[in-house]
Short mmCIF file of C-alpha atoms in Angstrom, two decimals:
data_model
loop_
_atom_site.label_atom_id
_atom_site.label_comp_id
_atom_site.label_asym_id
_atom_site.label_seq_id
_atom_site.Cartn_x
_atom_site.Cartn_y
_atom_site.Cartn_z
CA UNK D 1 -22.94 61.21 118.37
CA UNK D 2 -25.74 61.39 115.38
CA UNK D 3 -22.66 63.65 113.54
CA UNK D 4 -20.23 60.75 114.25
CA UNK D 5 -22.24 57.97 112.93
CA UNK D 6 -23.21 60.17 110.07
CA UNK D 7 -19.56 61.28 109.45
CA UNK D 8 -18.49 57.34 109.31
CA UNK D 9 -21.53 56.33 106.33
CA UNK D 10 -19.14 56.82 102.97
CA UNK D 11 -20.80 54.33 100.95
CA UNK D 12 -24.54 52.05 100.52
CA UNK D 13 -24.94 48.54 100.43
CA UNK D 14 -27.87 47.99 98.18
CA UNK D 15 -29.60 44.54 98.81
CA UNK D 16 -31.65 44.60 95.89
CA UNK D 17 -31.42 41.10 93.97
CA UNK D 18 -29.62 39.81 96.70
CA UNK D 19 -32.24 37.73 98.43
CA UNK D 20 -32.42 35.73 95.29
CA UNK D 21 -29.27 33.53 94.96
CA UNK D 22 -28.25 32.00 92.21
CA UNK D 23 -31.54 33.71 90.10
CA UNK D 24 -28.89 36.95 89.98
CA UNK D 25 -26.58 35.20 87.32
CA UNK D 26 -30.55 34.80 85.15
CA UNK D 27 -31.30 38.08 86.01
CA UNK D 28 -28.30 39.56 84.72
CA UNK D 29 -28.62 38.25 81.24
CA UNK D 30 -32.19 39.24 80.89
CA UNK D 31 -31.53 43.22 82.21
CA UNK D 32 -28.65 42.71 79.95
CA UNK D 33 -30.25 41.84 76.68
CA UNK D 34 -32.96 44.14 77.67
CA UNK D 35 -30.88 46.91 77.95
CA UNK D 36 -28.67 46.44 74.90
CA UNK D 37 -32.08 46.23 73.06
CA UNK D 38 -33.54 49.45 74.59
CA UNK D 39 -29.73 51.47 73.57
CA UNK D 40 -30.26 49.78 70.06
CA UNK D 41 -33.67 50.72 69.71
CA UNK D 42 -33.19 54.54 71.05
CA UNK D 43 -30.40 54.56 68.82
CA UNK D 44 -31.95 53.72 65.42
CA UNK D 45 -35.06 55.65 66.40
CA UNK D 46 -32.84 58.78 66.97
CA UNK D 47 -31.29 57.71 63.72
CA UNK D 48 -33.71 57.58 61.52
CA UNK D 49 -35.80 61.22 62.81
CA UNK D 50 -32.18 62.52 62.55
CA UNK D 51 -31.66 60.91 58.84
CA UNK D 52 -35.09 61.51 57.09
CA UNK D 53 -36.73 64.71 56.64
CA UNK D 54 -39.92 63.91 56.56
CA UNK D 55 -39.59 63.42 60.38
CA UNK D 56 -38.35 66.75 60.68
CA UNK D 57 -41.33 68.08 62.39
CA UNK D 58 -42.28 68.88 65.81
CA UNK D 59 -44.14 65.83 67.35
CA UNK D 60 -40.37 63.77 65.99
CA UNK D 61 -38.86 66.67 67.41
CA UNK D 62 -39.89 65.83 70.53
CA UNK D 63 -39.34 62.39 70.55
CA UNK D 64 -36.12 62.38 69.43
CA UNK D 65 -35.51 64.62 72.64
CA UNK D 66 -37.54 61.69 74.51
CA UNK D 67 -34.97 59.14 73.17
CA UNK D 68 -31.82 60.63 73.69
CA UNK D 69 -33.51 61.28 77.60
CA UNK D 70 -34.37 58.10 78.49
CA UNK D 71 -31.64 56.76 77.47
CA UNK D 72 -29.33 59.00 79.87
CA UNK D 73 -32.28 57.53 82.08
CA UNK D 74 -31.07 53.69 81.74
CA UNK D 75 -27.29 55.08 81.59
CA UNK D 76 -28.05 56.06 85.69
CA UNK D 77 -29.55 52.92 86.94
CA UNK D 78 -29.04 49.85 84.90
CA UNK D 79 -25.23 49.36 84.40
CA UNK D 80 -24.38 49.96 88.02
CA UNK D 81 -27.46 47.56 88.78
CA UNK D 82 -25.83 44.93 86.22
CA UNK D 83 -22.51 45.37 87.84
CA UNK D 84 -23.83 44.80 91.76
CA UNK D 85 -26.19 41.34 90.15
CA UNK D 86 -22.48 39.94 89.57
CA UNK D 87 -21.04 41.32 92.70
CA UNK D 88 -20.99 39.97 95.80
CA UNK D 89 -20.28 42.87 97.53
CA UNK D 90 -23.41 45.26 95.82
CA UNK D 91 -21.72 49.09 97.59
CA UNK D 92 -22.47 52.25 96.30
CA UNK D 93 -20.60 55.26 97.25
CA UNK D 94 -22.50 58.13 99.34
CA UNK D 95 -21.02 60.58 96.40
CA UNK D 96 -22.08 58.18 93.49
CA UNK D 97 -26.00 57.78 95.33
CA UNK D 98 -26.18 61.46 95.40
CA UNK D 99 -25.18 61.28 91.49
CA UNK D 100 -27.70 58.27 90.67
CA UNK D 101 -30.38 60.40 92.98
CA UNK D 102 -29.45 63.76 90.99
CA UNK D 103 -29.81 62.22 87.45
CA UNK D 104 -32.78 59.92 88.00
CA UNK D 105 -35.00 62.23 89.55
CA UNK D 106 -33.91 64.95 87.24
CA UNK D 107 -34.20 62.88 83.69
CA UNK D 108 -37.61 61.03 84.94
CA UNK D 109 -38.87 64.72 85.85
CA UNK D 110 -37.91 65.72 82.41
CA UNK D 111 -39.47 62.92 80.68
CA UNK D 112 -42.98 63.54 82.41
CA UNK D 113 -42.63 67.20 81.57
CA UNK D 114 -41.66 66.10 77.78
CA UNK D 115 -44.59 63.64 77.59
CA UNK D 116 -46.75 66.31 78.66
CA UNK D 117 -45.31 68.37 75.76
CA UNK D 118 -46.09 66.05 73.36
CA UNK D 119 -49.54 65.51 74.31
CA UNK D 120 -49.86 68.96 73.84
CA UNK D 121 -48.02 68.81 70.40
CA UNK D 122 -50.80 66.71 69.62
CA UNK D 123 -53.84 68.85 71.19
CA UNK D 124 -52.08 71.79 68.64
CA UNK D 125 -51.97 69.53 65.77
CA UNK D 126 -55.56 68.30 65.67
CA UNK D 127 -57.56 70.76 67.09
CA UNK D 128 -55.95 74.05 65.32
CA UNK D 129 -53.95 72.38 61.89
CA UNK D 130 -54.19 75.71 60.43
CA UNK D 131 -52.07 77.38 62.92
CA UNK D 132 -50.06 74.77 63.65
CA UNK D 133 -46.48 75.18 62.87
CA UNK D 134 -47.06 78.65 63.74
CA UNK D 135 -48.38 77.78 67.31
CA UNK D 136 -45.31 75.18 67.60
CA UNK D 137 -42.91 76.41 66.02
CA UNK D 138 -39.05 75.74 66.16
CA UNK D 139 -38.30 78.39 68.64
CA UNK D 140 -41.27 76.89 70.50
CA UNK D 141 -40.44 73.37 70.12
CA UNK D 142 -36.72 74.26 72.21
CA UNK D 143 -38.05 76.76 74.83
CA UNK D 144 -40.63 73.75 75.91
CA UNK D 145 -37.48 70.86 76.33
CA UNK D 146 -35.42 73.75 77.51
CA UNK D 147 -38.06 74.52 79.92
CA UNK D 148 -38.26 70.57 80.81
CA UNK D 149 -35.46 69.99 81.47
CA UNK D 150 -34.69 73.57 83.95
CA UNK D 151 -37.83 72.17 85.89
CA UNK D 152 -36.69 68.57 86.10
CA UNK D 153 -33.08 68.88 87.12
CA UNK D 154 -34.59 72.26 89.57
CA UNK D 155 -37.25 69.76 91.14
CA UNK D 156 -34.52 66.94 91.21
CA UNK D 157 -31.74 69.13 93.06
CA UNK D 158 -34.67 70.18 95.92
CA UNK D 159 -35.44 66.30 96.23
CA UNK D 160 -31.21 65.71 96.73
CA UNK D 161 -31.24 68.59 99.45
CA UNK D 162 -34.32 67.04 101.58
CA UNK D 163 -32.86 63.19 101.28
CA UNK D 164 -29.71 63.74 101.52
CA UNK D 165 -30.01 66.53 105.14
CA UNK D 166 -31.38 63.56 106.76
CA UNK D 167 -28.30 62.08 109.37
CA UNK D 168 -27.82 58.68 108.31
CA UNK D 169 -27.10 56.79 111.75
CA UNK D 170 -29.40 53.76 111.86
CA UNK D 171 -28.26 51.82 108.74
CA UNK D 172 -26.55 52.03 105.34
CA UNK D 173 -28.09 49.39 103.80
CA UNK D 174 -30.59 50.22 101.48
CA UNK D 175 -33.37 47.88 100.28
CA UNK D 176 -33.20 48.66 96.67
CA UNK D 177 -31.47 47.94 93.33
CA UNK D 178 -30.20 51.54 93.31
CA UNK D 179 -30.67 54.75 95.15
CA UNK D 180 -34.27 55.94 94.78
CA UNK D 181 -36.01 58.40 97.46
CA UNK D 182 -38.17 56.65 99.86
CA UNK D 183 -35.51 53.74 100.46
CA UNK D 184 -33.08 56.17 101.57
CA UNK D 185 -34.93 58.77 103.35
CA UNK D 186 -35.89 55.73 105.63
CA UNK D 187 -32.45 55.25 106.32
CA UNK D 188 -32.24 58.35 108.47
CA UNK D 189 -32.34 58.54 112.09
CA UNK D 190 -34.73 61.63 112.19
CA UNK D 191 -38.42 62.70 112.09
CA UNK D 192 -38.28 62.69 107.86
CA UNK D 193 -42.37 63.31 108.13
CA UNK D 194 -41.72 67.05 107.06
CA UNK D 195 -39.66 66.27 103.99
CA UNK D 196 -41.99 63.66 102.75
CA UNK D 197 -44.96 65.75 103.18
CA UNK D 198 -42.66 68.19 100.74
CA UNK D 199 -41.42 65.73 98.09
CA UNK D 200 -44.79 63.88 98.18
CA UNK D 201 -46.25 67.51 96.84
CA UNK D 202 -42.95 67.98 94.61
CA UNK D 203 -44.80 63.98 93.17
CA UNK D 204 -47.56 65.72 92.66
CA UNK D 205 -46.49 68.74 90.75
CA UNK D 206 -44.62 66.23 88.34
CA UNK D 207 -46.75 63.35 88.13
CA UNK D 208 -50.68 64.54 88.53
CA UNK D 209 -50.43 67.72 87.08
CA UNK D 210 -48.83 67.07 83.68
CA UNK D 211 -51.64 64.23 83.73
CA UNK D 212 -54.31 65.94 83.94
CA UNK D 213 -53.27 68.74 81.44
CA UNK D 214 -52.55 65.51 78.98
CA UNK D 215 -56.70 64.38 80.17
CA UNK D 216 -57.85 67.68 79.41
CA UNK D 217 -55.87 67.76 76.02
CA UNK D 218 -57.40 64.38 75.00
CA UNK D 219 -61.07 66.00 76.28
CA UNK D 220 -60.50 68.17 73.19
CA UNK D 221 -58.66 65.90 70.91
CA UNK D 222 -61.70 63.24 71.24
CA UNK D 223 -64.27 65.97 70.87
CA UNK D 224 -62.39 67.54 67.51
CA UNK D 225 -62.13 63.90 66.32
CA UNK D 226 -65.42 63.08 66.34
CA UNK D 227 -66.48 65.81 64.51
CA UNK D 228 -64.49 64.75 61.53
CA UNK D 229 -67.43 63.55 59.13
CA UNK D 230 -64.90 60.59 57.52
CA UNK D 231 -64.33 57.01 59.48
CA UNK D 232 -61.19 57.02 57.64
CA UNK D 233 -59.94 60.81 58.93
CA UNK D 234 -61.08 59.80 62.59
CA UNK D 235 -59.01 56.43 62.49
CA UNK D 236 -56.22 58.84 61.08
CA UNK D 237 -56.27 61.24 63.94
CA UNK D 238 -56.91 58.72 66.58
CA UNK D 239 -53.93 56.02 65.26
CA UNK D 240 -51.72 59.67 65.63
CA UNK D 241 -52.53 59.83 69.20
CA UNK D 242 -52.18 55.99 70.25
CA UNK D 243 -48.73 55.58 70.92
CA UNK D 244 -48.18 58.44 73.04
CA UNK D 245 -51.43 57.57 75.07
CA UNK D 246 -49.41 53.91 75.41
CA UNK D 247 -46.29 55.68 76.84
CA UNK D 248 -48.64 58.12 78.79
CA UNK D 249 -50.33 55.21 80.84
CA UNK D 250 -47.38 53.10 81.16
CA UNK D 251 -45.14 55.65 82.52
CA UNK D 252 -47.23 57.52 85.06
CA UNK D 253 -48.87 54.68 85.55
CA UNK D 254 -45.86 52.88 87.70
CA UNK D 255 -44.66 56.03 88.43
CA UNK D 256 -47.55 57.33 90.59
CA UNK D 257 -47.86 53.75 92.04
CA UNK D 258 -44.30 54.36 93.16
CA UNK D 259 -44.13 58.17 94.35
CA UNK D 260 -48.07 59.29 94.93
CA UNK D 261 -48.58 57.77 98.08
CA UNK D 262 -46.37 58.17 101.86
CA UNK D 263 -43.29 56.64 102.33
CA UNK D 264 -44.95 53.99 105.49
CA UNK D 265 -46.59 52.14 102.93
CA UNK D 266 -43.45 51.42 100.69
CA UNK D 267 -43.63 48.08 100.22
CA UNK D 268 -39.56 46.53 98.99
CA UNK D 269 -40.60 43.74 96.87
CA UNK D 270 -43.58 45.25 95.19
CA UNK D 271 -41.72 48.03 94.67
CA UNK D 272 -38.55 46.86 92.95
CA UNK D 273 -40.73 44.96 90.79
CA UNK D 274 -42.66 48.02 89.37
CA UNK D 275 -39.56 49.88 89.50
CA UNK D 276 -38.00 46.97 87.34
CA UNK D 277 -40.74 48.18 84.87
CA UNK D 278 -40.19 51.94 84.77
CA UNK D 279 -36.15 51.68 85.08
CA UNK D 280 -35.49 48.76 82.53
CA UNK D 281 -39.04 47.78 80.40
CA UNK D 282 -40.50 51.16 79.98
CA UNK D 283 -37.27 52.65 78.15
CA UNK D 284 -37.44 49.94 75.80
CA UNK D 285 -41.31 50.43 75.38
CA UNK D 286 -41.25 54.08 74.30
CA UNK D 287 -38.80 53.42 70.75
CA UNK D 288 -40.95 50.41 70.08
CA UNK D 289 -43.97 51.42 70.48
CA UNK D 290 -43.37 54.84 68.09
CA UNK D 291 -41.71 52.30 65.82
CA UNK D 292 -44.54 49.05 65.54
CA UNK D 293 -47.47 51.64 65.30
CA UNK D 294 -46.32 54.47 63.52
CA UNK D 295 -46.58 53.76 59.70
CA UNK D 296 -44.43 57.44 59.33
CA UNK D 297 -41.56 55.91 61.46
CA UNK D 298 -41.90 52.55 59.87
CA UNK D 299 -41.68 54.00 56.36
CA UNK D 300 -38.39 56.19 57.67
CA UNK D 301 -36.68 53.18 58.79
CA UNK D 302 -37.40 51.46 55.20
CA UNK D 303 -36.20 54.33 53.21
CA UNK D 304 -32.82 54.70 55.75
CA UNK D 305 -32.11 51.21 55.36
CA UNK D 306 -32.40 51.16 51.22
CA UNK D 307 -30.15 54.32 51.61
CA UNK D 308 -27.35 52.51 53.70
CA UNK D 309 -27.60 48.89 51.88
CA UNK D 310 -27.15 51.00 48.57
CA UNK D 311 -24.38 52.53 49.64
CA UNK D 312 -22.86 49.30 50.50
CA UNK D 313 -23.08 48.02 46.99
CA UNK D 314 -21.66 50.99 44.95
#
């Protein structure tokens, strides 16, 4: 009988937004606008590292990888979620939810990974400059996102596997804006305990460790800083090292509010809300943030633009 039921589920219903009316048609715009800023933002950022050579170095090495990531990342989730804020019939295949599940969970694994790279870009650059581009070099620099990304999409295709084995007989609607873990895994008709207890420790390999190796980097980064006799070398180092600690806090931040804890205390409108942040605001945050505070970026941008409005005019 639990076959038969589970044989009959071909596609989701995902409530999401739909509690809220008329408030969808709002919402819509503002996700919208939002998320043609965050594709024009990753875009010029991408751009201008790809344009100017003076960004041709590791640390824009990396985030150039970080762009072109997230914004795969926004590519899973936020069109589809546009689409179901205008429909009134919000469905999502079974095969397209196993897609969404697959590329979320392996980009967002990747990006923690890559963040974690870059914090130890950083570590490299400040506490041994002299060996620097030998310690992170080119060959370097693509075995770590190589590396990244194996890990990511590996972790992501064990999460698919353990969600996705679970019989779905009780329900097919699922109490989200788009197919994340712990709304669907509660949609099965079995003991799930087991394969929580696994992809809470999978959380944990992606989300705590790569933190604290980032904590311990910054243990060593602070301590190397301070040692710097100048006020004016220290406020150099530390304004190096402020944007990624932004995107550090921000993203695992929501993240570990959302996956470091059991599945019983998931919580639907608390959760969409964060999840708002992390699937719509934080892709945005990342380009800006690099941009606004990084002087290096800033002075890119200035010197692409000149280069393209000059061209213009012969």
């Amino acid at each position: 009988m639990k076959r038969q039921n589970q044989s009959m589920i071909t596609e989701f219903i995902l409530i999401g937004f739909s509690n809220l009316g008329d408030l969808q048609f709002l919402l819509f715009f503002i996700f919208l606008l939002v998320y043609l800023t965050t594709l024009m933002a990753n875009a010029t950022i991408t751009t201008v590292i790809r344009l100017d050579r003076t960004l041709h170095t590791p640390m824009y090495f990396f985030l150039f990888v970080l762009s072109c990531s997230e914004t795969c990342y926004t590519l899973v989730i936020v069109p589809k979620m546009l689409a179901n804020l205008l429909s009134t019939a919000p469905t999502i295949s079974l095969s397209g939810c196993v897609a969404q599940l697959y590329f979320f969970v392996g980009l967002a694994c990747t990006n923690c990974f890559l963040i974690a790279v870059m914090g130890y870009d950083r570590y490299v650059a400040i506490c041994n400059p002299l060996n620097y581009t030998l310690i992170v070099s080119r060959a370097t620099c693509t075995q770590l996102v190589l590396a990244s990304s194996f890990c990511g999409f590996l972790i992501s295709v064990v999460v698919n596997v353990l969600v996705f084995s679970v019989p779905f007989c009780a329900s097919n609607r699922i109490n989200h804006f788009f197919c994340d873990i712990s709304p669907v895994i509660k949609l099965g008709c079995t003991d799930t305990n087991l394969k929580e207890m696994v992809i809470f420790f999978l959380s944990i390999l992606v989300l705590l460790v790569p933190l604290v190796l980032i904590f311990i980097s910054y243990v060593f980064i602070v301590s190397t800083i301070l040692k710097i006799s100048s006020v004016e070398g220290q406020c150099k180092a530390f304004a190096t090292c402020a944007s990624h600690l932004t995107v550090v806090i921000v993203h695992y931040g929501c993240a570990s509010f959302i996956y470091l804890r059991p599945t019983s205390l998931y919580s639907s409108d608390k959760d969409r809300l964060v999840a708002v942040t992390y699937t719509v605001i934080t892709p945005l945050l990342n380009p800006l943030v690099y941009t606004l505070r990084n002087k290096e970026v800033k002075t890119a941008l200035k010197k692409v633009l000149s280069r393209y409005l000059l061209s213009k005019t012969v």
